[in-house]
């Protein structure tokens, strides 16, 4: 499989995107870790407003629970990634398959490591509408969905998807990431900065991974080797 010619030209943009997301992620991690008062207050205001609405709307709570527990659950996202990896392997694109699998695994390790390191408590309510375990920051649902959608969009671009397929998938991916972030907030199991952190970290991982693959394939091609499979 040959790398499309547009990839080398987009590599600087990917690196800039990765650096910006990494810088914003680092700032947010520090602010969350030191419990910066303005951020804590903003998180509280958003959480309180959404929780009041959720308590008054059990029907919407049910819809959001179905979406977060099934449609956008991290394991659903991991299954989608696994399917993509298997298809790539079956088609002979084994380096790319391994790259996608490694990126997804690395993102999970970063997510779990930060949860343990930051140790942020989740929102606590006298009348909860849902529950979740382990630390709050970053949101695993938001980060996993964003990483999965980012990788799948990259694969579509890499394989020259039809513009209609590309744009339709892009809209679906954006709605999925925004949707899962909203469900976690609406159900009162995350702070706003948790889901923002998950999306920023996902952007960091995916941007650097895609740029790294582009550099790897370009180096092999420049050396007279066949592009990796």
mmCIF file of N, CA and C in Angstrom, residues 32-81:
data_model
loop_
_atom_site.group_PDB
_atom_site.id
_atom_site.type_symbol
_atom_site.label_atom_id
_atom_site.label_comp_id
_atom_site.label_asym_id
_atom_site.label_seq_id
_atom_site.Cartn_x
_atom_site.Cartn_y
_atom_site.Cartn_z
ATOM 1 N N UNK A 32 -5.772 21.337 37.090
ATOM 2 C CA UNK A 32 -6.611 20.358 37.789
ATOM 3 C C UNK A 32 -5.889 19.830 39.021
ATOM 4 N N UNK A 33 -4.603 19.534 38.884
ATOM 5 C CA UNK A 33 -3.841 18.959 39.991
ATOM 6 C C UNK A 33 -3.735 19.925 41.181
ATOM 7 N N UNK A 34 -3.570 21.227 40.882
ATOM 8 C CA UNK A 34 -3.445 22.206 41.976
ATOM 9 C C UNK A 34 -4.802 22.763 42.400
ATOM 10 N N UNK A 35 -5.859 22.293 41.743
ATOM 11 C CA UNK A 35 -7.221 22.720 42.067
ATOM 12 C C UNK A 35 -7.369 24.239 41.948
ATOM 13 N N UNK A 36 -7.004 24.739 40.775
ATOM 14 C CA UNK A 36 -7.077 26.166 40.505
ATOM 15 C C UNK A 36 -8.509 26.644 40.698
ATOM 16 N N UNK A 37 -8.696 27.606 41.546
ATOM 17 C CA UNK A 37 -10.033 28.025 41.979
ATOM 18 C C UNK A 37 -10.982 28.412 40.839
ATOM 19 N N UNK A 38 -10.568 29.251 39.869
ATOM 20 C CA UNK A 38 -11.507 29.600 38.786
ATOM 21 C C UNK A 38 -11.972 28.373 37.993
ATOM 22 N N UNK A 39 -11.068 27.423 37.767
ATOM 23 C CA UNK A 39 -11.451 26.219 37.025
ATOM 24 C C UNK A 39 -12.405 25.361 37.839
ATOM 25 N N UNK A 40 -12.110 25.210 39.126
ATOM 26 C CA UNK A 40 -12.990 24.439 40.001
ATOM 27 C C UNK A 40 -14.381 25.061 40.050
ATOM 28 N N UNK A 41 -14.420 26.385 40.114
ATOM 29 C CA UNK A 41 -15.717 27.078 40.161
ATOM 30 C C UNK A 41 -16.502 26.885 38.873
ATOM 31 N N UNK A 42 -15.823 27.019 37.739
ATOM 32 C CA UNK A 42 -16.493 26.831 36.452
ATOM 33 C C UNK A 42 -17.000 25.404 36.306
ATOM 34 N N UNK A 43 -16.172 24.444 36.685
ATOM 35 C CA UNK A 43 -16.612 23.045 36.640
ATOM 36 C C UNK A 43 -17.862 22.844 37.485
ATOM 37 N N UNK A 44 -17.870 23.466 38.661
ATOM 38 C CA UNK A 44 -19.004 23.309 39.561
ATOM 39 C C UNK A 44 -20.280 23.919 39.012
ATOM 40 N N UNK A 45 -20.167 25.091 38.408
ATOM 41 C CA UNK A 45 -21.340 25.769 37.838
ATOM 42 C C UNK A 45 -21.961 24.915 36.726
ATOM 43 N N UNK A 46 -21.116 24.425 35.815
ATOM 44 C CA UNK A 46 -21.610 23.601 34.703
ATOM 45 C C UNK A 46 -22.226 22.305 35.222
ATOM 46 N N UNK A 47 -21.544 21.656 36.151
ATOM 47 C CA UNK A 47 -22.040 20.394 36.693
ATOM 48 C C UNK A 47 -23.375 20.573 37.401
ATOM 49 N N UNK A 48 -23.494 21.629 38.226
ATOM 50 C CA UNK A 48 -24.747 21.879 38.955
ATOM 51 C C UNK A 48 -25.916 22.123 38.008
ATOM 52 N N UNK A 49 -25.676 22.920 36.975
ATOM 53 C CA UNK A 49 -26.757 23.252 36.043
ATOM 54 C C UNK A 49 -27.245 22.007 35.306
ATOM 55 N N UNK A 50 -26.295 21.191 34.825
ATOM 56 C CA UNK A 50 -26.687 19.987 34.088
ATOM 57 C C UNK A 50 -27.331 18.951 35.011
ATOM 58 N N UNK A 51 -26.846 18.860 36.241
ATOM 59 C CA UNK A 51 -27.423 17.870 37.154
ATOM 60 C C UNK A 51 -28.855 18.226 37.512
ATOM 61 N N UNK A 52 -29.133 19.504 37.719
ATOM 62 C CA UNK A 52 -30.515 19.912 38.014
ATOM 63 C C UNK A 52 -31.447 19.524 36.877
ATOM 64 N N UNK A 53 -30.991 19.717 35.654
ATOM 65 C CA UNK A 53 -31.818 19.349 34.505
ATOM 66 C C UNK A 53 -31.993 17.838 34.428
ATOM 67 N N UNK A 54 -30.912 17.084 34.695
ATOM 68 C CA UNK A 54 -30.982 15.621 34.609
ATOM 69 C C UNK A 54 -31.955 15.047 35.634
ATOM 70 N N UNK A 55 -31.932 15.579 36.839
ATOM 71 C CA UNK A 55 -32.844 15.101 37.885
ATOM 72 C C UNK A 55 -34.300 15.312 37.468
ATOM 73 N N UNK A 56 -34.558 16.388 36.742
ATOM 74 C CA UNK A 56 -35.928 16.714 36.329
ATOM 75 C C UNK A 56 -36.342 16.018 35.048
ATOM 76 N N UNK A 57 -35.393 15.362 34.349
ATOM 77 C CA UNK A 57 -35.694 14.749 33.051
ATOM 78 C C UNK A 57 -35.229 13.284 33.005
ATOM 79 N N UNK A 58 -35.934 12.380 33.679
ATOM 80 C CA UNK A 58 -35.503 10.969 33.694
ATOM 81 C C UNK A 58 -35.468 10.334 32.311
ATOM 82 N N UNK A 59 -36.318 10.788 31.406
ATOM 83 C CA UNK A 59 -36.305 10.240 30.055
ATOM 84 C C UNK A 59 -34.997 10.548 29.331
ATOM 85 N N UNK A 60 -34.527 11.793 29.464
ATOM 86 C CA UNK A 60 -33.251 12.172 28.848
ATOM 87 C C UNK A 60 -32.089 11.464 29.511
ATOM 88 N N UNK A 61 -32.202 11.225 30.804
ATOM 89 C CA UNK A 61 -31.160 10.473 31.511
ATOM 90 C C UNK A 61 -31.035 9.078 30.920
ATOM 91 N N UNK A 62 -32.185 8.437 30.668
ATOM 92 C CA UNK A 62 -32.165 7.087 30.100
ATOM 93 C C UNK A 62 -31.497 7.085 28.723
ATOM 94 N N UNK A 63 -31.846 8.063 27.891
ATOM 95 C CA UNK A 63 -31.236 8.160 26.558
ATOM 96 C C UNK A 63 -29.729 8.333 26.669
ATOM 97 N N UNK A 64 -29.301 9.210 27.564
ATOM 98 C CA UNK A 64 -27.873 9.459 27.724
ATOM 99 C C UNK A 64 -27.147 8.234 28.279
ATOM 100 N N UNK A 65 -27.804 7.482 29.133
ATOM 101 C CA UNK A 65 -27.167 6.268 29.668
ATOM 102 C C UNK A 65 -26.999 5.217 28.579
ATOM 103 N N UNK A 66 -27.982 5.088 27.713
ATOM 104 C CA UNK A 66 -27.849 4.138 26.598
ATOM 105 C C UNK A 66 -26.701 4.552 25.687
ATOM 106 N N UNK A 67 -26.633 5.836 25.384
ATOM 107 C CA UNK A 67 -25.567 6.327 24.507
ATOM 108 C C UNK A 67 -24.191 6.113 25.123
ATOM 109 N N UNK A 68 -24.058 6.459 26.408
ATOM 110 C CA UNK A 68 -22.740 6.371 27.035
ATOM 111 C C UNK A 68 -22.330 4.945 27.373
ATOM 112 N N UNK A 69 -23.322 4.073 27.668
ATOM 113 C CA UNK A 69 -23.004 2.703 28.075
ATOM 114 C C UNK A 69 -22.911 1.722 26.914
ATOM 115 N N UNK A 70 -23.446 2.104 25.761
ATOM 116 C CA UNK A 70 -23.457 1.177 24.625
ATOM 117 C C UNK A 70 -22.880 1.789 23.355
ATOM 118 N N UNK A 71 -23.475 2.873 22.899
ATOM 119 C CA UNK A 71 -23.051 3.442 21.614
ATOM 120 C C UNK A 71 -21.634 3.984 21.684
ATOM 121 N N UNK A 72 -21.330 4.778 22.720
ATOM 122 C CA UNK A 72 -20.014 5.420 22.831
ATOM 123 C C UNK A 72 -19.188 4.885 23.987
ATOM 124 N N UNK A 73 -19.513 3.726 24.466
ATOM 125 C CA UNK A 73 -18.736 3.113 25.537
ATOM 126 C C UNK A 73 -17.298 2.869 25.060
ATOM 127 N N UNK A 74 -16.282 3.008 25.941
ATOM 128 C CA UNK A 74 -14.906 2.753 25.516
ATOM 129 C C UNK A 74 -14.693 1.387 24.874
ATOM 130 N N UNK A 75 -15.402 0.377 25.352
ATOM 131 C CA UNK A 75 -15.225 -0.952 24.749
ATOM 132 C C UNK A 75 -15.828 -1.018 23.351
ATOM 133 N N UNK A 76 -16.895 -0.269 23.119
ATOM 134 C CA UNK A 76 -17.433 -0.176 21.759
ATOM 135 C C UNK A 76 -16.397 0.447 20.835
ATOM 136 N N UNK A 77 -15.756 1.509 21.318
ATOM 137 C CA UNK A 77 -14.719 2.175 20.534
ATOM 138 C C UNK A 77 -13.529 1.248 20.279
ATOM 139 N N UNK A 78 -13.150 0.484 21.297
ATOM 140 C CA UNK A 78 -12.017 -0.436 21.135
ATOM 141 C C UNK A 78 -12.345 -1.556 20.149
ATOM 142 N N UNK A 79 -13.599 -1.982 20.141
ATOM 143 C CA UNK A 79 -14.006 -3.001 19.165
ATOM 144 C C UNK A 79 -13.887 -2.443 17.747
ATOM 145 N N UNK A 80 -14.309 -1.191 17.549
ATOM 146 C CA UNK A 80 -14.182 -0.567 16.229
ATOM 147 C C UNK A 80 -12.715 -0.508 15.805
ATOM 148 N N UNK A 81 -11.836 -0.148 16.741
ATOM 149 C CA UNK A 81 -10.405 -0.109 16.436
ATOM 150 C C UNK A 81 -9.894 -1.503 16.105
#
